[in-house]
CSV table of C-alpha atoms in Angstrom, one decimal:
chain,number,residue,atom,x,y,z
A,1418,UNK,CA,6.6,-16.1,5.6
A,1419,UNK,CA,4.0,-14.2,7.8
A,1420,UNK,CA,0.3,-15.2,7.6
A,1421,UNK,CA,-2.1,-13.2,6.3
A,1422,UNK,CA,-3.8,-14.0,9.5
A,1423,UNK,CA,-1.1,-12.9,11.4
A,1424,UNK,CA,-0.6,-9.7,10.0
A,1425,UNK,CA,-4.1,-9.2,10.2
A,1426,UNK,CA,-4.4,-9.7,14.3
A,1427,UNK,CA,-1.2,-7.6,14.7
A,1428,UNK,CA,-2.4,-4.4,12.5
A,1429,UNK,CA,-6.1,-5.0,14.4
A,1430,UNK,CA,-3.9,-4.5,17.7
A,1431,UNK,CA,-2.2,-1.6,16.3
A,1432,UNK,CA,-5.0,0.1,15.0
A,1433,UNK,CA,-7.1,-0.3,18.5
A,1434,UNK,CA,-3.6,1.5,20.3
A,1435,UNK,CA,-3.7,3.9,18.0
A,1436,UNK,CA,-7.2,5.0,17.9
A,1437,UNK,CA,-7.4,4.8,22.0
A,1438,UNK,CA,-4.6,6.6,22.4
A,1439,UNK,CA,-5.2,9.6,20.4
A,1440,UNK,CA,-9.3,9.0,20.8
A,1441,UNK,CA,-9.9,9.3,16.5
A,1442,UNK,CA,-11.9,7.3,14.6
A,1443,UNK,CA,-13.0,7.9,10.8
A,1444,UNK,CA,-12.5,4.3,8.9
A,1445,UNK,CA,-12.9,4.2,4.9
A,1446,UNK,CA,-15.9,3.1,3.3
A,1447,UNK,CA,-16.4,1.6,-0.5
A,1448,UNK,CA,-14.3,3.6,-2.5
A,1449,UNK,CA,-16.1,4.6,-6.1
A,1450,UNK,CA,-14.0,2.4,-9.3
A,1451,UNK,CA,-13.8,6.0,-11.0
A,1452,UNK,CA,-12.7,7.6,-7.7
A,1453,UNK,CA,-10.4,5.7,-7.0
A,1454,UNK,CA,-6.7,5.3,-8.7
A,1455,UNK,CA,-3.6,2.7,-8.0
A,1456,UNK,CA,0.0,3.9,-7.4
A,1457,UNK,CA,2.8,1.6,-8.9
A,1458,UNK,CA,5.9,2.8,-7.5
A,1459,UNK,CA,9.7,2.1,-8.4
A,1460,UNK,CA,8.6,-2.0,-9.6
A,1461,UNK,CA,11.8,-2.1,-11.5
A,1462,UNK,CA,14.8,-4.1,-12.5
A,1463,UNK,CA,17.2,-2.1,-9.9
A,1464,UNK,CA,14.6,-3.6,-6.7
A,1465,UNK,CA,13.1,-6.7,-8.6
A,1466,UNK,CA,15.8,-8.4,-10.8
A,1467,UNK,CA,18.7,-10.4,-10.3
A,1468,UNK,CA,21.4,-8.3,-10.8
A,1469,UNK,CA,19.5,-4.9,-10.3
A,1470,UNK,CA,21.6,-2.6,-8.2
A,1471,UNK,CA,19.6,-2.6,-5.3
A,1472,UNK,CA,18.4,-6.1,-5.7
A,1473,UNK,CA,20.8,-7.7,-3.1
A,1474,UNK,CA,19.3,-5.5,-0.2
A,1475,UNK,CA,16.2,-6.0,-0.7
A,1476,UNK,CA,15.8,-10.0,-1.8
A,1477,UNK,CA,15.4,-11.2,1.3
A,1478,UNK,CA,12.2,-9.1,2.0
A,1479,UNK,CA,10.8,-9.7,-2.0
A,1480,UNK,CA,10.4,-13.2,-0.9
A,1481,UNK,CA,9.1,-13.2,2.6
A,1482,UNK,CA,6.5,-10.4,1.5
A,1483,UNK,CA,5.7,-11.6,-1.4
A,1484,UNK,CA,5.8,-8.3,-3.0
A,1485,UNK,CA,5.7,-8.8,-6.4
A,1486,UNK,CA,3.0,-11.5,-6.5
A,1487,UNK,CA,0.9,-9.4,-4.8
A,1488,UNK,CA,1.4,-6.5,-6.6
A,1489,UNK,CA,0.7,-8.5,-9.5
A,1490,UNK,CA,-2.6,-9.3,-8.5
A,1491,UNK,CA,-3.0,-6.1,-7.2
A,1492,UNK,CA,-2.8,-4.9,-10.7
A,1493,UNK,CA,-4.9,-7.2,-12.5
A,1494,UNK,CA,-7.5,-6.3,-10.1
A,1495,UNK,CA,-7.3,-2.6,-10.7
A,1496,UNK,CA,-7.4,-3.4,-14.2
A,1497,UNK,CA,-10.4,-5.6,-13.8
A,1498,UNK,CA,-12.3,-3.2,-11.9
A,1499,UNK,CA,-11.4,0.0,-14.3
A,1500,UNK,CA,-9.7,1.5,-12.0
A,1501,UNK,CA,-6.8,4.5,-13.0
A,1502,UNK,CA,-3.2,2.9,-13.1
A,1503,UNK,CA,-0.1,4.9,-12.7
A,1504,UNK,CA,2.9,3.7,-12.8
A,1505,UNK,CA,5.7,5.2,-10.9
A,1506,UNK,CA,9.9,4.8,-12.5
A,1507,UNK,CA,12.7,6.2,-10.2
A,1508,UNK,CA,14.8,8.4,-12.8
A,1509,UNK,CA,18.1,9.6,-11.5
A,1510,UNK,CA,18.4,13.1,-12.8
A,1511,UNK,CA,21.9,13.8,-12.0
A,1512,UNK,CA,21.8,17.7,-12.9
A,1513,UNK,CA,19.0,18.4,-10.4
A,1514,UNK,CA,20.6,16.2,-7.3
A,1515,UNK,CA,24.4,17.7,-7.7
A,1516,UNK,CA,22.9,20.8,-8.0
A,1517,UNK,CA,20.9,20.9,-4.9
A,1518,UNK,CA,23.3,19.2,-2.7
A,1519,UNK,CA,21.4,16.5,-2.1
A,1520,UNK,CA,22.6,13.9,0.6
A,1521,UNK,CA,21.7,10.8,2.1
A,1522,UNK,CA,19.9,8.4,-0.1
A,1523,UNK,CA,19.5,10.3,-3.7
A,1524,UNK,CA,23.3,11.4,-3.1
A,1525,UNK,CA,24.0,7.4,-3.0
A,1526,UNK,CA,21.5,7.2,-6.0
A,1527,UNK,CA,24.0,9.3,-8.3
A,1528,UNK,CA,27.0,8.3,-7.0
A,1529,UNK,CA,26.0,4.6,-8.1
A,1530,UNK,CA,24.6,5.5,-11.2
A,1531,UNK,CA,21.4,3.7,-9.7
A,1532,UNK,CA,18.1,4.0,-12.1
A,1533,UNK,CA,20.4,5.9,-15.5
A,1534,UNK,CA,17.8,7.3,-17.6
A,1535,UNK,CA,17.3,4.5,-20.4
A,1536,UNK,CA,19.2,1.7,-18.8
A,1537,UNK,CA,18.4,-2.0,-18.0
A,1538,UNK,CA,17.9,-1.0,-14.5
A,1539,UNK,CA,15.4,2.1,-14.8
A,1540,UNK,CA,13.2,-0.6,-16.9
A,1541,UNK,CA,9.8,-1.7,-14.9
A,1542,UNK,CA,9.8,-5.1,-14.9
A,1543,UNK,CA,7.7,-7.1,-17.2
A,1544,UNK,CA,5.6,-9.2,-14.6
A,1545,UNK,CA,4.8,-5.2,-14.4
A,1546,UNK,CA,4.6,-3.6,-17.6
A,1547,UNK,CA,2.0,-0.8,-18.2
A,1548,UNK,CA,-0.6,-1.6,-20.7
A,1549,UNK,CA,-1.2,0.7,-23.3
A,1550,UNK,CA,-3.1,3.6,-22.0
A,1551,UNK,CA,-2.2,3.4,-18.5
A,1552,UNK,CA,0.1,6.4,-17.0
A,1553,UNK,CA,3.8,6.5,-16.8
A,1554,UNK,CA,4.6,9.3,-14.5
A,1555,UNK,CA,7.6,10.9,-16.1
A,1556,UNK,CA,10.2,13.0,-13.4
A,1557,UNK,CA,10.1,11.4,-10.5
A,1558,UNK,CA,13.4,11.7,-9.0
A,1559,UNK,CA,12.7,12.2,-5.3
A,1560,UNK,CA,11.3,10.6,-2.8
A,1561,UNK,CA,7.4,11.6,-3.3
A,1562,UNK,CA,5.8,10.9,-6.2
A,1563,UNK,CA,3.8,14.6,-6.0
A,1564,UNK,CA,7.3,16.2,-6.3
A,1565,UNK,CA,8.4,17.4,-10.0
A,1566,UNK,CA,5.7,15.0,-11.4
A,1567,UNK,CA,2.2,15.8,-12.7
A,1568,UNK,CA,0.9,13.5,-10.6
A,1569,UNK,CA,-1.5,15.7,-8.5
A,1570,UNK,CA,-3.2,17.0,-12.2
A,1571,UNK,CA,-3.6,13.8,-13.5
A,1572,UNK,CA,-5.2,12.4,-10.3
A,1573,UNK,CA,-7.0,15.5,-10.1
A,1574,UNK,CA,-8.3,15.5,-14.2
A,1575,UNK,CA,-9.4,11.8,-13.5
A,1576,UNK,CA,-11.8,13.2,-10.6
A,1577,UNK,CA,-9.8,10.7,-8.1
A,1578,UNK,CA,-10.2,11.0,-4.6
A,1579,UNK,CA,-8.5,8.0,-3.0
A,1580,UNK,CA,-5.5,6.9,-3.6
A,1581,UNK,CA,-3.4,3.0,-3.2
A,1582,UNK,CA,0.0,3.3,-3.2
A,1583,UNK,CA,2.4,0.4,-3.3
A,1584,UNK,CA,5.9,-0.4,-4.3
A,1585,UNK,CA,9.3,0.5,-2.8
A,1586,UNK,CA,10.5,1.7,-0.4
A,1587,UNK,CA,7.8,0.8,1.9
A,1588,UNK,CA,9.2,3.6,4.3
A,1589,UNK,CA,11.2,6.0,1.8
A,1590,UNK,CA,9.4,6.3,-1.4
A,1591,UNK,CA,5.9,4.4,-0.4
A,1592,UNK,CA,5.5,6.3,2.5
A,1593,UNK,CA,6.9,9.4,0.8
A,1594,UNK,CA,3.9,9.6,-1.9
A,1595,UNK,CA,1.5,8.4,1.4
A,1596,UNK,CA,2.2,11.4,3.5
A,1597,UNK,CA,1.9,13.8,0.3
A,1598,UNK,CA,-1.1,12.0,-1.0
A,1599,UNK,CA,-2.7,12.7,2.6
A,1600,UNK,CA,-1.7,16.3,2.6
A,1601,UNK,CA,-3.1,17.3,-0.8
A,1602,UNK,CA,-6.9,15.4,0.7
A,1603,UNK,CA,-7.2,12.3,-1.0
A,1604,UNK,CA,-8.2,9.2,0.9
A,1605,UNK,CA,-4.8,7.1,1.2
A,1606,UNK,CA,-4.1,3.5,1.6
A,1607,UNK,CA,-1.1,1.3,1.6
A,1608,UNK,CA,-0.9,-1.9,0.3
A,1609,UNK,CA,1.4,-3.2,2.4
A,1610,UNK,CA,1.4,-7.0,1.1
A,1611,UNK,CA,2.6,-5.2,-2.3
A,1612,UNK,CA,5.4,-2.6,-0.7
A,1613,UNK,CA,9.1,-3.7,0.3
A,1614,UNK,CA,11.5,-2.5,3.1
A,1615,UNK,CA,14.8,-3.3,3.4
A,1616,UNK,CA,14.5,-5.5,6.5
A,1617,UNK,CA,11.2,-7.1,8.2
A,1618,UNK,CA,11.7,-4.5,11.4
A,1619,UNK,CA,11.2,-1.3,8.8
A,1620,UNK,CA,8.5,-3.0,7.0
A,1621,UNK,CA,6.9,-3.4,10.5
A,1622,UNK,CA,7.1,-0.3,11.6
A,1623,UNK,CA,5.5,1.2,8.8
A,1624,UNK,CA,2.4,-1.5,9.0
A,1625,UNK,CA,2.1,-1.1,13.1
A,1626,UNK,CA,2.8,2.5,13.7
A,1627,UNK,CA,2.2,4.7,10.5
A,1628,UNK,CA,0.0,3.1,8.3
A,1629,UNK,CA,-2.6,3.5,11.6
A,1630,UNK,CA,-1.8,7.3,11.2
A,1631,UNK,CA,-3.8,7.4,7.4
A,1632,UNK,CA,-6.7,6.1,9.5
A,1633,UNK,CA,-6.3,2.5,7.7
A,1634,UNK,CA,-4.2,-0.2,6.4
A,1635,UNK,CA,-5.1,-3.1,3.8
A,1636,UNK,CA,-3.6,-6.5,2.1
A,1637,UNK,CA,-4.4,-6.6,-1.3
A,1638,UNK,CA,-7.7,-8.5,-1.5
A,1639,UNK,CA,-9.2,-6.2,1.2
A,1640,UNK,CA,-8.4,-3.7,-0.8
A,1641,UNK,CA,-9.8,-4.9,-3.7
A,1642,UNK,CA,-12.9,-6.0,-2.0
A,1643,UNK,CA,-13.7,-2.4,-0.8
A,1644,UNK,CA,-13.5,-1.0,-4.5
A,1645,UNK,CA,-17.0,-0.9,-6.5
């Protein structure tokens, strides 16, 4: 298991490269409780179960990341604060992705039958379950969160204007919603204590070389310190 120590002397590195190289600066500040919302994406039985369809490829990282206990307290501490909590279900819509040709991952998605509307697997689990009045996004079937979702008007209704995002995949979905979330001007973070890759080289890449790009990187309690 990697150190928080560790990661943090290897992102410090990363984030001095960066910054030299392409001579930018611009670091966050204390991000406003009612400014600031928490993206909860894909924590469901098909990643985080035993016997979840995707659960065998990603077990190995689950444990050395620690991703769901961190995500855990990631949540309590958005709670705590009063923060706005969206969660974030994969659905497979099987109409949409045949009908668009889709390949690559989503075509894998519904040839598996991977996150069937009302199955076990589509469930989030319950170390994760909303609390009543939180948001369940509804739609999501791509890779970014912003895409066939209300997402955006919610986040925009609420008067947020940063955004944490964690969940899976760190570089697929997490990312996804990341590099939309930057586009449409909100201040983006990753969580990258509370994300999962599919091997410890992806989840690296994405803390060394893009998380650097969104002008900053966190672990949950840094995170959660900069919020009030």
């Amino acid at each position: 298991m990697v150190s928080e120590t560790e990661l943090k002397q290897k992102w410090k590195r990363s984030e001095t490269e960066t910054e030299s190289k392409l001579n930018w600066k611009g670091k966050f500040g204390v991000m406003k409780v009612k400014e600031t919302a928490f993206i909860f994406i894909e924590f469901q039985n098909e990643f985080c179960t035993p016997g979840g369809k995707l659960f065998e490829a990603v077990k190995g990282e689950l444990e050395r990341n620690q991703t769901i206990a961190n995500a855990q307290r990631l949540l309590a501490g958005a709670r705590e604060k009063g923060c706005l909590v969206i969660h974030c279900p994969f659905v497979l819509n099987e109409e949409w992705t045949a009908s668009h040709a889709c390949s690559g991952i989503l075509s894998g998605i519904l040839e598996n039958q991977i996150f069937a509307p009302n199955s076990w697997g589509h469930e989030i689990i319950d170390a994760m379950k909303p609390m009543e009045g939180e948001a369940v996004l509804e739609n999501k079937h791509t890779l970014s969160a912003f895409s066939h979702t209300k997402l955006d008007a919610i986040l925009r209704e609420n008067g947020i204007k940063n955004l944490i995002i964690s969940g899976f995949l760190t570089n697929v979905c997490a990312q996804g919603t990341a590099f939309s979330a930057y586009d449409a001007g909100y201040q983006t973070r990753m969580a990258l204590d509370a994300c999962c890759a599919l091997s410890q080289s992806i989840q690296e890449y994405v803390e060394m070389q893009f998380a650097p790009v969104l002008g900053g990187k966190s672990l949950t309690d840094e995170l959660l310190a900069d919020i009030a």
